[in-house]
XYZ file of C-alpha atoms in Angstrom:
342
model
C 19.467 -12.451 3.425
C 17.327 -14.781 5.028
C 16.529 -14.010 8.838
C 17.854 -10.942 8.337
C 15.566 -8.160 9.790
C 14.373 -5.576 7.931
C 14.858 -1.876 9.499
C 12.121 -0.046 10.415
C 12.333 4.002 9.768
C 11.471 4.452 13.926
C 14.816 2.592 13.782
C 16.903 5.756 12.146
C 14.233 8.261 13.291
C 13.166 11.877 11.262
C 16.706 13.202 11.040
C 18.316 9.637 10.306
C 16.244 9.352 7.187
C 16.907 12.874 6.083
C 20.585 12.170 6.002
C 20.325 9.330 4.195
C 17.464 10.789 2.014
C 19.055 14.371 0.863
C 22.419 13.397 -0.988
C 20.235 11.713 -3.223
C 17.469 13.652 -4.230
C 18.102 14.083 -7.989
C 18.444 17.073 -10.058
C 19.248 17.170 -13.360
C 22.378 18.698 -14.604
C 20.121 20.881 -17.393
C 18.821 22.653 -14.341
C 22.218 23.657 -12.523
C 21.845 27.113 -13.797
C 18.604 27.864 -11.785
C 19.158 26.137 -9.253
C 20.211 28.501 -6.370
C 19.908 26.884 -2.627
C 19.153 23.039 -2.784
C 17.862 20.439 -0.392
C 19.023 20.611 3.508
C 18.206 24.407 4.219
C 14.216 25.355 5.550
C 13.807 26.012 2.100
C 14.959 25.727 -1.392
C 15.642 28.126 -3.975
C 15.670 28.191 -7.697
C 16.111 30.645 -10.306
C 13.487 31.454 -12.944
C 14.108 32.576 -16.692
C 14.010 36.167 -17.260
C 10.983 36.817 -18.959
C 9.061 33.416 -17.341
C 6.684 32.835 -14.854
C 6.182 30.209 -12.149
C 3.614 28.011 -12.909
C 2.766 25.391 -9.773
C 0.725 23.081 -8.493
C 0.120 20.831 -5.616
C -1.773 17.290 -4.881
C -2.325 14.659 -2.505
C -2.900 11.003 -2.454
C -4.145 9.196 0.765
C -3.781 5.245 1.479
C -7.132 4.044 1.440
C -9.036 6.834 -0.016
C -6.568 7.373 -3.639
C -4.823 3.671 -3.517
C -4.334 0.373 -1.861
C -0.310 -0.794 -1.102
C -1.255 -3.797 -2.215
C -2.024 -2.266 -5.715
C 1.313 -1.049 -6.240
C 4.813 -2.208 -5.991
C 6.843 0.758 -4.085
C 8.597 2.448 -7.502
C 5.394 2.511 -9.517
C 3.726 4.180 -6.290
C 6.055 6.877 -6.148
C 6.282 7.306 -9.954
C 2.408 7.858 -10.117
C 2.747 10.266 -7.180
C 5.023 12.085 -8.867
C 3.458 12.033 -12.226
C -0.527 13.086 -11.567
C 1.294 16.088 -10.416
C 3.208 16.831 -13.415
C -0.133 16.493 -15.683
C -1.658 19.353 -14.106
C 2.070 21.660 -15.741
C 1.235 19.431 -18.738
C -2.652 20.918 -18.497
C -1.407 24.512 -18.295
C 0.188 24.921 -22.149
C 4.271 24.762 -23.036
C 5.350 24.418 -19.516
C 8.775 23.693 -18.541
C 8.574 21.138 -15.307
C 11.771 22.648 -13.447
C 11.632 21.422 -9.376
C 9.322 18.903 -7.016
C 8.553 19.196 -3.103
C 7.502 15.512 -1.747
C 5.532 15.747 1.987
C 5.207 12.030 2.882
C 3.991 10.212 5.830
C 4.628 6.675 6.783
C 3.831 5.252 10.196
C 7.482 4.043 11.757
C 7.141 0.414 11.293
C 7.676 0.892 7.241
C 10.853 -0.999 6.025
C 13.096 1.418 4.942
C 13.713 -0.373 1.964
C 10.293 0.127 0.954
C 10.775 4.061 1.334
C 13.924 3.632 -0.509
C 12.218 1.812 -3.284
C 9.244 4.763 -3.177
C 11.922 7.389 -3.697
C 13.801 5.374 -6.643
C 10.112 5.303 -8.404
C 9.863 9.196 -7.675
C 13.265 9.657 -8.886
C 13.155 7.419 -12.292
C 9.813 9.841 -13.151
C 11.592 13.004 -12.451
C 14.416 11.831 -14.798
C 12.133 11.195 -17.384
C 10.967 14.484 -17.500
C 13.760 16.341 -16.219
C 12.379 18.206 -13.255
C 14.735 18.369 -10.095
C 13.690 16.961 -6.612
C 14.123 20.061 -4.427
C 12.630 18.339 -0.823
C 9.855 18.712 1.590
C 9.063 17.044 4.497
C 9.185 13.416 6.006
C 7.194 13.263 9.168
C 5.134 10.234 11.234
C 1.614 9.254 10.200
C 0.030 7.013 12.601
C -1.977 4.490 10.474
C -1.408 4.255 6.445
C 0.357 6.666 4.182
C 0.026 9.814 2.965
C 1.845 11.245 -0.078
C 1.538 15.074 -1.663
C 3.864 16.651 -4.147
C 4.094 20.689 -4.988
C 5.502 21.076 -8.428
C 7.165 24.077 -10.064
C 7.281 25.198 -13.835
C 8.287 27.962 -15.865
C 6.582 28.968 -18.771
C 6.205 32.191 -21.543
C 2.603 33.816 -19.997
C 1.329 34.377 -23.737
C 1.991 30.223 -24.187
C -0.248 29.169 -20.996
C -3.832 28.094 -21.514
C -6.559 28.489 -19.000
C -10.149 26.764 -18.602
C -12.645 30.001 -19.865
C -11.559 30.555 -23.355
C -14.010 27.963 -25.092
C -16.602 29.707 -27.530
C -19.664 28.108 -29.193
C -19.108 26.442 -31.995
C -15.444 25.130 -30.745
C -14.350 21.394 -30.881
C -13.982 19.538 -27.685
C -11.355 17.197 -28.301
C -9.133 14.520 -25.863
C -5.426 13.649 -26.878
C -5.672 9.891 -26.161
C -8.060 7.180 -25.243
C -10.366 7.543 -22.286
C -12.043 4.996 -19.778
C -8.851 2.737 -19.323
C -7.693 3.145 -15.971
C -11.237 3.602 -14.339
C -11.350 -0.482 -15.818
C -8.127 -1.238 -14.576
C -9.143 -0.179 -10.557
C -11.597 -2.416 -11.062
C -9.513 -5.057 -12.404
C -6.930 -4.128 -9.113
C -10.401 -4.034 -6.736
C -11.623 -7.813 -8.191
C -8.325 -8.939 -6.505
C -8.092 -12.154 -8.998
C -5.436 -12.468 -11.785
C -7.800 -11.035 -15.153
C -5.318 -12.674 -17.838
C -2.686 -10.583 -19.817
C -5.098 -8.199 -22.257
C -6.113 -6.362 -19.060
C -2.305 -5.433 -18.293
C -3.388 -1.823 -20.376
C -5.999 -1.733 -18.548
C -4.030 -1.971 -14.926
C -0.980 0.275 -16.733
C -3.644 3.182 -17.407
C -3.809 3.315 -13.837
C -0.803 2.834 -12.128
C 1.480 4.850 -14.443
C -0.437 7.569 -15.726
C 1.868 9.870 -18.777
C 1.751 13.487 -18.023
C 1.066 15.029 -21.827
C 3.786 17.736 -21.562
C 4.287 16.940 -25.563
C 0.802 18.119 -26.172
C 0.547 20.805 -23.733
C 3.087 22.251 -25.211
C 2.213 22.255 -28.937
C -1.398 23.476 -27.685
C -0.017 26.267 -25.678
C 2.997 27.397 -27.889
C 0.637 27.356 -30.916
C -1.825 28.707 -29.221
C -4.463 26.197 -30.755
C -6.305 25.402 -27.877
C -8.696 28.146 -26.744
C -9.540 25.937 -22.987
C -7.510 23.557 -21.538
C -7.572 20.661 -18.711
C -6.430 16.990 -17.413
C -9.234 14.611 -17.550
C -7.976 12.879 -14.119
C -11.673 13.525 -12.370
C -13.127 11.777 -15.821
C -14.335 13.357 -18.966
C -18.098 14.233 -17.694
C -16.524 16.433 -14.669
C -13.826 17.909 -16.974
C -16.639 19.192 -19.601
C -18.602 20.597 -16.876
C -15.653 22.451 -15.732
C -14.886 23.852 -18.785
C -18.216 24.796 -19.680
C -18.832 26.481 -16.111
C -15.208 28.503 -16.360
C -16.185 29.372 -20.047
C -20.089 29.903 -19.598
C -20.853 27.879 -22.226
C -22.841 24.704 -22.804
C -20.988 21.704 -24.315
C -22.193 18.506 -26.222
C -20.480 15.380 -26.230
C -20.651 12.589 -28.839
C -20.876 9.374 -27.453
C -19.889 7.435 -30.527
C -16.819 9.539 -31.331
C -15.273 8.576 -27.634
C -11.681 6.753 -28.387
C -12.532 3.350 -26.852
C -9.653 0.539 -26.452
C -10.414 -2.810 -27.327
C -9.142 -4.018 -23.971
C -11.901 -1.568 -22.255
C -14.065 -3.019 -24.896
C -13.629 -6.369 -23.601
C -13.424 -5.629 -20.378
C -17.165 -3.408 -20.060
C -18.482 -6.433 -22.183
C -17.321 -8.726 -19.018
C -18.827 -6.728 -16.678
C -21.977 -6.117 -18.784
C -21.392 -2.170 -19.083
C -21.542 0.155 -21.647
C -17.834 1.202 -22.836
C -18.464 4.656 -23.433
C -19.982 4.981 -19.641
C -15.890 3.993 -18.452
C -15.079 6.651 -21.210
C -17.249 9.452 -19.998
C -17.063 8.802 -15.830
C -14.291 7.312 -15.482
C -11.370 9.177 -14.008
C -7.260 8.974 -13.310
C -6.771 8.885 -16.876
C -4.765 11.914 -17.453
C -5.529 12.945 -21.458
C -5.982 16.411 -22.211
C -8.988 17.514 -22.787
C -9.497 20.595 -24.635
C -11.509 22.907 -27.009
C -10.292 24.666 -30.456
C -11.713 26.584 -33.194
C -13.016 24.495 -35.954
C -10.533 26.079 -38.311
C -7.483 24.931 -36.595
C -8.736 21.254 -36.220
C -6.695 20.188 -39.207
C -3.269 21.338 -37.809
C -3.975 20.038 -34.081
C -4.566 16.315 -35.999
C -1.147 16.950 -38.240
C 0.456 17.886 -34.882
C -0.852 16.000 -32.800
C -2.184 12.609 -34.573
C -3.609 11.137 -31.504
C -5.784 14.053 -30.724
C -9.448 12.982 -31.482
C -12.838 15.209 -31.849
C -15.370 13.825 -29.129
C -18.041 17.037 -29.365
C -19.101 20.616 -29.918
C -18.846 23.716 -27.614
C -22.660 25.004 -27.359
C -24.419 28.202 -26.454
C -24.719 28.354 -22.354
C -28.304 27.964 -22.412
C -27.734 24.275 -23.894
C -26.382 23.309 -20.927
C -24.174 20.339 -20.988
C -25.008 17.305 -23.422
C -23.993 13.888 -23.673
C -25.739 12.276 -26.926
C -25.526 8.885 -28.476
C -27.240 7.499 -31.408
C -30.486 6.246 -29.365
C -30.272 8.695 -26.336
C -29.501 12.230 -24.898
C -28.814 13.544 -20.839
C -27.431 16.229 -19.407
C -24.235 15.665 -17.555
C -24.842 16.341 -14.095
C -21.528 14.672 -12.242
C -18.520 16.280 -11.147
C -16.239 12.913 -10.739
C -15.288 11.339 -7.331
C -15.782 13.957 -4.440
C -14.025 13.274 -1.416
C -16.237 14.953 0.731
C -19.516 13.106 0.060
C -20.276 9.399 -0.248
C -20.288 9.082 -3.834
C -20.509 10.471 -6.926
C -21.844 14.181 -6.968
């Protein structure tokens, strides 16, 4: 109502936030089974599948350094939080996502409504894709907020996929279209309504689709023979392949899938599309190698899937090539411990 003042979490302090916090935190009914000592205790404790193994994975994002407030409303921030952490089970093979630790800082003059709407966005993603919210931590930060999420999966050890299996002569392939959502920080950055055909654009980045669908076809089919998330951009995701693997790799600049909205939008700023494609990150495909022989059943399986390159011998090194040029890839995507790009 109006004049009615917002409260401030300093207002119900740690513990008065936890109590309102842990009845709450959801967990799907699927998941009773395994689930053993919930939220509320100094720790929880679930129950794996005889004959599984715990898969996890942890990952931070930092107000100013991985996103603006002012980007986001509350729900989509804790939705994306949620879900960059979820692509990296996704990026493992057929992993099942089965529980979620949030650590989150906010300095004590947040409206509690905004936390509440942050934890509705975190909860509407884990309902998607079924993975309980099992706690963490809620402490004081005193300037901006930071966010980081542990995840926990379960998964058949014969159905996970790691980075070193590519050989020469493999595909290199990406499950979806690349390049959008380094377009749509910049359309977030520019600060000035862009018109409706960059809403894909601004989507790409703010709610990012763990590819648990693909993951899992890869990994139980065991058609991939390397596997990763592209969310530090194609050229660092190649490089890391080809390092884990010791192999060279070549990349085809005209095979990149290219939306027409990135189109559009790299024409506006004068820019070549594929260079959004290639070092562009926070989009969140899969990228991934198999043998040429099992190409045909990855594209009846998975339809979206398209060839982008060719593993190559180590001594190749690692190739980008378009129709009127060739360079070696040389970056490793955004580093947070330099200035720029490595």
């Amino acid at each position: 109502m109006p004049g009615t003042r917002k409260r401030k979490l300093s207002s119900l302090g740690e513990f008065g936030w936890l109590q309102k916090l842990l009845p709450r935190l959801y967990w799907p009914g699927s998941l009773d089974s395994q689930l053993c000592i919930g939220p509320g205790d100094d720790a929880g404790v679930i129950r794996t599948s005889a004959g599984r193994v715990l898969v996890a994975t942890t990952d931070a994002m930092v107000e100013g350094v991985h996103f603006e407030r002012r980007w986001f409303s509350w729900e989509l921030l804790g939705e994306k939080v949620l879900a960059v952490n979820l692509s990296d089970l996704a990026a493992m093979g057929d992993v099942k996502p089965v529980a979620a630790l949030i650590t989150a800082a906010f300095p004590g003059d947040t409206p509690v409504e905004s936390v509440d709407k942050f934890y509705k966005g975190l909860e509407s993603c884990a309902q998607r894709w079924k993975i309980g919210l099992l706690g963490g931590d809620t402490v004081g930060s005193k300037k901006g907020w930071f966010l980081s999420v542990t995840v926990l999966g379960e998964a058949r050890s014969q159905d996970l996929i790691r980075r070193n299996g590519a050989k020469p002569g493999d595909f290199i392939a990406t499950t979806g279209p690349l390049g959008l959502a380094a377009a749509g920080l910049e359309v977030l950055q520019s600060g000035k309504p862009q018109g409706a055909w960059t809403r894909p654009l601004v989507q790409a980045f703010c709610q990012p689709q763990p590819r648990f669908a693909a993951g899992s076809i890869l990994g139980r089919r065991r058609l991939a023979t390397s596997l990763m998330d592209s969310s530090d951009g194609l050229e660092a995701s190649i490089r890391i392949l080809a390092s884990a693997s010791r192999v060279g790799a070549e990349v085809h600049l005209w095979d990149l899938p290219l939306s027409p909205a990135l189109t559009r939008w790299a024409s506006l700023k004068k820019k070549a599309a594929w260079n959004y494609a290639l070092r562009g990150g926070e989009d969140y495909e899969l990228i991934f190698t198999v043998r040429p022989k099992d190409w045909e059943r990855v594209k009846r399986l998975i339809p979206n899937a398209v060839r982008i390159g060719r593993i190559m011998p180590e001594d190749y090194g690692c190739r980008a090539k378009a129709q009127d040029q060739a360079f070696f890839l040389k970056g490793y995507g955004f580093s947070h411990f330099s200035s720029g790009k490595n």
